[in-house]
Every structure is written in structure tokens, then in C-alpha cells.
PDB file of C-alpha atoms in Angstrom:
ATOM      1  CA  UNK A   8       0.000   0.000   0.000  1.00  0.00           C
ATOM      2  CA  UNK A   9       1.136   3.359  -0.490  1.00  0.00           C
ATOM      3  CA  UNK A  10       0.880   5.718   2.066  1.00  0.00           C
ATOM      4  CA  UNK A  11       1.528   8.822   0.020  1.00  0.00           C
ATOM      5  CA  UNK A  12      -1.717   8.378  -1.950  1.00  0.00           C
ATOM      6  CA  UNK A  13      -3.901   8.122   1.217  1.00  0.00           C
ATOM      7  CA  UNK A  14      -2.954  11.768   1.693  1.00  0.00           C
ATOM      8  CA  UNK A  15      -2.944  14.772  -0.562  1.00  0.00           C
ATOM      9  CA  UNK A  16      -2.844  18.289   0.368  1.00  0.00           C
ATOM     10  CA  UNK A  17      -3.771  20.550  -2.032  1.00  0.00           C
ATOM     11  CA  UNK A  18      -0.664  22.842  -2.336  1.00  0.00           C
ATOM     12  CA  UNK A  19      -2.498  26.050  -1.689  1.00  0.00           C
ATOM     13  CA  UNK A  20      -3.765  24.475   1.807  1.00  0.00           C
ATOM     14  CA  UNK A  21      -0.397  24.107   2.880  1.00  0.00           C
ATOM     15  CA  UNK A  22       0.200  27.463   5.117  1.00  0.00           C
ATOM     16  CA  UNK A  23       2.424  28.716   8.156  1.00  0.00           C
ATOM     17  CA  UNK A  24      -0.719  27.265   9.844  1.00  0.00           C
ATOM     18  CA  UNK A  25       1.153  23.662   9.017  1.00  0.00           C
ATOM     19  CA  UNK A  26       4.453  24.053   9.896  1.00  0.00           C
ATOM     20  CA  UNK A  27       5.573  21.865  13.045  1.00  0.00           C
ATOM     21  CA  UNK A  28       8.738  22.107  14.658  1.00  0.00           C
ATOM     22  CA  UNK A  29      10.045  18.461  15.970  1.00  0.00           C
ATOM     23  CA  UNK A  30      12.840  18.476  18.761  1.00  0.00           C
ATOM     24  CA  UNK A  31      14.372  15.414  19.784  1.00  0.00           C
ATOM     25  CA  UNK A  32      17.989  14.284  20.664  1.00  0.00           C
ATOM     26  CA  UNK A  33      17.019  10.715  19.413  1.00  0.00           C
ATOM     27  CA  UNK A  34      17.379  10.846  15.259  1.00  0.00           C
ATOM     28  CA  UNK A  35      15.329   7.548  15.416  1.00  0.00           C
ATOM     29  CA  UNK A  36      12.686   9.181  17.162  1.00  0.00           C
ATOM     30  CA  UNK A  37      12.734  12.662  15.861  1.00  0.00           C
ATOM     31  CA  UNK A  38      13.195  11.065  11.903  1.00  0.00           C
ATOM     32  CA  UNK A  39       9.586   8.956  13.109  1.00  0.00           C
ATOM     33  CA  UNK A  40       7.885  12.079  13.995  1.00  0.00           C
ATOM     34  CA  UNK A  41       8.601  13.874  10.973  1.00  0.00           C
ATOM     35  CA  UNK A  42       7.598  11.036   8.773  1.00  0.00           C
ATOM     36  CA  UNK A  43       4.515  10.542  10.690  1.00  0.00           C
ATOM     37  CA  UNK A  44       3.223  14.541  10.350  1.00  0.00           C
ATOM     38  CA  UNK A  45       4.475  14.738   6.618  1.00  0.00           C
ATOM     39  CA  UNK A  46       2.196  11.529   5.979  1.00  0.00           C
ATOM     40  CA  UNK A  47      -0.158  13.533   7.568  1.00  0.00           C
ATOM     41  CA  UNK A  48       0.085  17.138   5.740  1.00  0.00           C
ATOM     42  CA  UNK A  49       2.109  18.659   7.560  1.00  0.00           C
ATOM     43  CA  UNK A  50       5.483  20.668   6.873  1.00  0.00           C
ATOM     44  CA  UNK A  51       8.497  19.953   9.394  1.00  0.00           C
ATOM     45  CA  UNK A  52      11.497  21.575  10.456  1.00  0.00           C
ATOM     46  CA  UNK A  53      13.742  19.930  13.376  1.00  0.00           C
ATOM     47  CA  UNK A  54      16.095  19.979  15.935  1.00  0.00           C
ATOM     48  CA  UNK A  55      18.200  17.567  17.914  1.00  0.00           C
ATOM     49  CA  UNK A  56      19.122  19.975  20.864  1.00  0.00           C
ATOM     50  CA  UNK A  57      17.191  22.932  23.164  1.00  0.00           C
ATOM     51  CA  UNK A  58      19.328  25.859  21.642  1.00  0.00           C
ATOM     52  CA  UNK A  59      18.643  25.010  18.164  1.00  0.00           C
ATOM     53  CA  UNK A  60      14.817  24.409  18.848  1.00  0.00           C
ATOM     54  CA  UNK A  61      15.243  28.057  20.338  1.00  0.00           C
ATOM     55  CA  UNK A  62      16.731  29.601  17.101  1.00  0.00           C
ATOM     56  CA  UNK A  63      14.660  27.413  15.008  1.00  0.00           C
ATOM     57  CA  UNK A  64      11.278  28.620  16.680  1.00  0.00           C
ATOM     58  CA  UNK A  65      12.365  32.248  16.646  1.00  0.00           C
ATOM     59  CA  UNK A  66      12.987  32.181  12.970  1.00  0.00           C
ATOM     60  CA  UNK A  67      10.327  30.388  11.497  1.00  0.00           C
ATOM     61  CA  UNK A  68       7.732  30.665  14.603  1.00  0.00           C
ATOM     62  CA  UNK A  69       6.285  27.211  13.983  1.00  0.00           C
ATOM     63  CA  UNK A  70       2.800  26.954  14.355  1.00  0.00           C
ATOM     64  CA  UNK A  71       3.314  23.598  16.816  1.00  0.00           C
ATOM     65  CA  UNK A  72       6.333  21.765  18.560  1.00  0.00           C
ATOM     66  CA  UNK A  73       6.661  18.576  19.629  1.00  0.00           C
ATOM     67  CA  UNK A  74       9.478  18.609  22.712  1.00  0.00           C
ATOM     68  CA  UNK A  75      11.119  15.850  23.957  1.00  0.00           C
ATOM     69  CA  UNK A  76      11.805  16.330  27.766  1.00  0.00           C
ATOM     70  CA  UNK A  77      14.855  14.568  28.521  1.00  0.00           C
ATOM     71  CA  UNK A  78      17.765  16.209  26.064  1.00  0.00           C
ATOM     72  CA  UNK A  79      21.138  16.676  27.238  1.00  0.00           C
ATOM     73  CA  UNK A  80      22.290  20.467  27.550  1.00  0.00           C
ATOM     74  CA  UNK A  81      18.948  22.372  27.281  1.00  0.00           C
ATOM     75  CA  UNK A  82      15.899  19.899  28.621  1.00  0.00           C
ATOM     76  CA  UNK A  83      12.730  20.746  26.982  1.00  0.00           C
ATOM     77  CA  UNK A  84      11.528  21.964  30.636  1.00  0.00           C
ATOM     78  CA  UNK A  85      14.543  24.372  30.197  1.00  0.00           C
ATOM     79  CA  UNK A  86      13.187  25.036  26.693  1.00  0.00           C
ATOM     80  CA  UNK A  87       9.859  25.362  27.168  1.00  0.00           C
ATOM     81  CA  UNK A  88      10.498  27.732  29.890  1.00  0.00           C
ATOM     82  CA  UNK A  89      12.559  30.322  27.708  1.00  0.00           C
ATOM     83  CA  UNK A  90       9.397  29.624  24.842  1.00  0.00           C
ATOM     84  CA  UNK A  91       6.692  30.683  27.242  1.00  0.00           C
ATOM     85  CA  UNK A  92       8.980  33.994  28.464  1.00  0.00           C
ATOM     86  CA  UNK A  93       9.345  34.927  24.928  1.00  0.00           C
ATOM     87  CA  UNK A  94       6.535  37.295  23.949  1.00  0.00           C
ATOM     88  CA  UNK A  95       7.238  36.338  20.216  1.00  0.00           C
ATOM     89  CA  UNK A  96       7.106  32.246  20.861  1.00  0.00           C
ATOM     90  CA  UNK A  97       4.736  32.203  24.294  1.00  0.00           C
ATOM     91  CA  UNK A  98       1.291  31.682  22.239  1.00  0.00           C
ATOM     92  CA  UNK A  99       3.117  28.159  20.446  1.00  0.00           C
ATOM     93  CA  UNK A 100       1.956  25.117  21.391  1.00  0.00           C
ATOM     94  CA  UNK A 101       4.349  22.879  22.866  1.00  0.00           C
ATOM     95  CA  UNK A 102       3.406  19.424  23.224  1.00  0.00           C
ATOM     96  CA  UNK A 103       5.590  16.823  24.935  1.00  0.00           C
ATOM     97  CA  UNK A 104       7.016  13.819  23.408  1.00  0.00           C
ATOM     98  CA  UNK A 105       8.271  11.729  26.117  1.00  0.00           C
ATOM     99  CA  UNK A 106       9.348   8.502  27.946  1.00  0.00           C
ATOM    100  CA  UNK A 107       8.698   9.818  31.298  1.00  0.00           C
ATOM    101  CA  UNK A 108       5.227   8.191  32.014  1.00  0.00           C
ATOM    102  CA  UNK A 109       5.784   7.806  35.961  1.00  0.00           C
ATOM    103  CA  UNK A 110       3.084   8.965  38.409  1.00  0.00           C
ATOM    104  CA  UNK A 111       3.589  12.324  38.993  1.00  0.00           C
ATOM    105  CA  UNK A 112       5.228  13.154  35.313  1.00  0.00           C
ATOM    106  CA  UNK A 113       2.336  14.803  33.443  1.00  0.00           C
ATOM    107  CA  UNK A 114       1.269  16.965  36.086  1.00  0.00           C
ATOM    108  CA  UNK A 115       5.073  18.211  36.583  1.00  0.00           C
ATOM    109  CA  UNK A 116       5.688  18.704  32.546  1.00  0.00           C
ATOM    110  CA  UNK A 117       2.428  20.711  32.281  1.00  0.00           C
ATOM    111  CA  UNK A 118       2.874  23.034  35.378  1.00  0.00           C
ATOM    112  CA  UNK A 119       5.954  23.593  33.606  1.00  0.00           C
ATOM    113  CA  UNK A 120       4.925  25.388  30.363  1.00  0.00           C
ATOM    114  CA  UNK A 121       3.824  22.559  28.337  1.00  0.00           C
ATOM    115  CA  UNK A 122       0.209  22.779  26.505  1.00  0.00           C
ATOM    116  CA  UNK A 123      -0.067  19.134  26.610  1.00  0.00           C
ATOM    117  CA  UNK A 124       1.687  15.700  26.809  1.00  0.00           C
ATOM    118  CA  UNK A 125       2.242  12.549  25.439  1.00  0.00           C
ATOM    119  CA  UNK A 126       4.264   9.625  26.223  1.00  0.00           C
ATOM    120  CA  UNK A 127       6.427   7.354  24.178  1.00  0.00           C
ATOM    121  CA  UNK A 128       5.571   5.227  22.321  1.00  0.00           C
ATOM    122  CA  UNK A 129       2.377   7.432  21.348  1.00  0.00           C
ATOM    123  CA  UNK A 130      -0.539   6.435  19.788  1.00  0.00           C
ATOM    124  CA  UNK A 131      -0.967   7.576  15.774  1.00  0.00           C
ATOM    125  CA  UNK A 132      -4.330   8.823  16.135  1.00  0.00           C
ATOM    126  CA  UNK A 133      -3.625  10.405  19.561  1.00  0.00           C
ATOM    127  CA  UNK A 134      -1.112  12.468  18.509  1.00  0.00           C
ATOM    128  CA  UNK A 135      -3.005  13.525  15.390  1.00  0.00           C
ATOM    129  CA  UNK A 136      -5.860  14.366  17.799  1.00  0.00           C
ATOM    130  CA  UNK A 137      -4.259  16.390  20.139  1.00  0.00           C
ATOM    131  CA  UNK A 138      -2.342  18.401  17.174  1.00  0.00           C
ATOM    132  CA  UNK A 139      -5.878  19.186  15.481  1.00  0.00           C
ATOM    133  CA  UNK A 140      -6.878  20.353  18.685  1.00  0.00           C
ATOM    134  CA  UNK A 141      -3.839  22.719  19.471  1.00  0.00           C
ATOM    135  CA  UNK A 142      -3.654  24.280  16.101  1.00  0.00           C
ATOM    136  CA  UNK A 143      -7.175  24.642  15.937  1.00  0.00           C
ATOM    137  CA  UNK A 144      -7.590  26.432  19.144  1.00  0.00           C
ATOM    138  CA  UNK A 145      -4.468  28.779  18.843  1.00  0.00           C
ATOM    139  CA  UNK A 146      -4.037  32.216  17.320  1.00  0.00           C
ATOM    140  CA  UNK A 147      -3.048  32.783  14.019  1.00  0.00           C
ATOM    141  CA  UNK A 148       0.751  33.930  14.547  1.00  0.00           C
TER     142      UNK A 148
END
């Protein structure tokens, strides 16, 4: 089967509104991600570290970001903290991507700055729902 022809975007669909920045220090996982979202419409930029997430969304001020938690150098608490200060970056979504799943972890990421969370492995239809439902509830940038 080929997964390309299950989706089409009609080119003049494709907007800033699309773009999602992925940040994780794993290339397995972060290469996953992005080939998940294109199959699903949507444009990609990455990072494998917290600064470069940092330039990255100050550049092209994604309209989403998926943020992996645990990074060495700049965490994605770290990161997400310096997003939320930013006046030009605060209104992004950021949406963990994570391996912490312990009792107590989703509560901590979220009072941190986080919009949402999900844990690794994620499920493909969760994470397409809770995208929809971040970029359809946030301001156009």
C-alpha cells in the first residue's frame, strides 16, 4: 500500500498554519515524527538539541512543537520555559514527546509550560488528535 496516496494536500492548503517544529535528541525518534506529520500534511522543520529548537522557533515561529523532555544540555523543561517567556514564541503550542510516564510526570511537565503531553511510544491517532486540537484552538501567529 502506499501511504503517500492516502494523503494529498492541495498545495495552496499548505500554510504557516502547518508548519511543526520536531525536537528530539534521538534521530530515530525525531526522523519517526517527521515522517509521521508529513504523511499527515504537515510541513516539518527539526532539531536535535534545546538551543537550536530556540533559534529554530524564533525564525520560522512554527505553528506547533513537539518537545522531547529529557535532552542533554537544554531539557525541553529548560526550553519550554525560555518559549513561554518569549513574547514572540509564548502563544506556540508545545506538546511533549516523552518517555517519562511515571506517576507524577504529566502533572510536573504541564505546570511547567507545556500545553499538553504525550508519552512514548504514542498512539498515531492520539497524537493527530491532540495536534488538530492545538492548532485549531491557537491564534493565528
Amino acid at each position: 500500500m502506499d501511504f503517500q496516496s492516502l494523503v494529498t494536500i492541495p498545495k495552496q492548503t499548505v500554510s504557516e498554519q502547518s508548519l511543526v517544529l520536531v525536537v528530539d535528541d534521538d534521530e530515530d525518534n525525531r526522523l519517526l515524527s517527521i515522517h509521521i506529520l508529513e504523511l499527515l500534511g504537515y510541513i516539518c522543520i527539526s532539531a536535535d538539541n534545546g538551543h537550536t529548537a530556540l533559534e529554530l522557533s524564533q525564525q520560522h515561529r512554527p505553528a506547533l512543537i513537539l518537545l522531547d523532555v529529557a535532552m542533554p544540555g537544554m531539557d525541553g523543561l529548560a526550553v519550554v520555559d525560555r518559549l513561554k517567556q518569549n513574547p514572540q514564541t509564548a502563544t506556540i503550542p508545545v506538546i511533549a514527546l516523552t518517555a517519562m510516564a511515571m506517576v507524577g510526570d504529566r502533572e510536573r511537565i504541564l505546570r511547567a509550560g507545556f500545553d499538553d503531553y504525550l508519552s512514548k511510544p504514542y498512539d498515531l491517532v492520539e497524537l493527530e488528535l491532540t495536534i488538530n486540537r492545538h492548532l485549531s484552538s491557537s491564534p493565528m501567529l
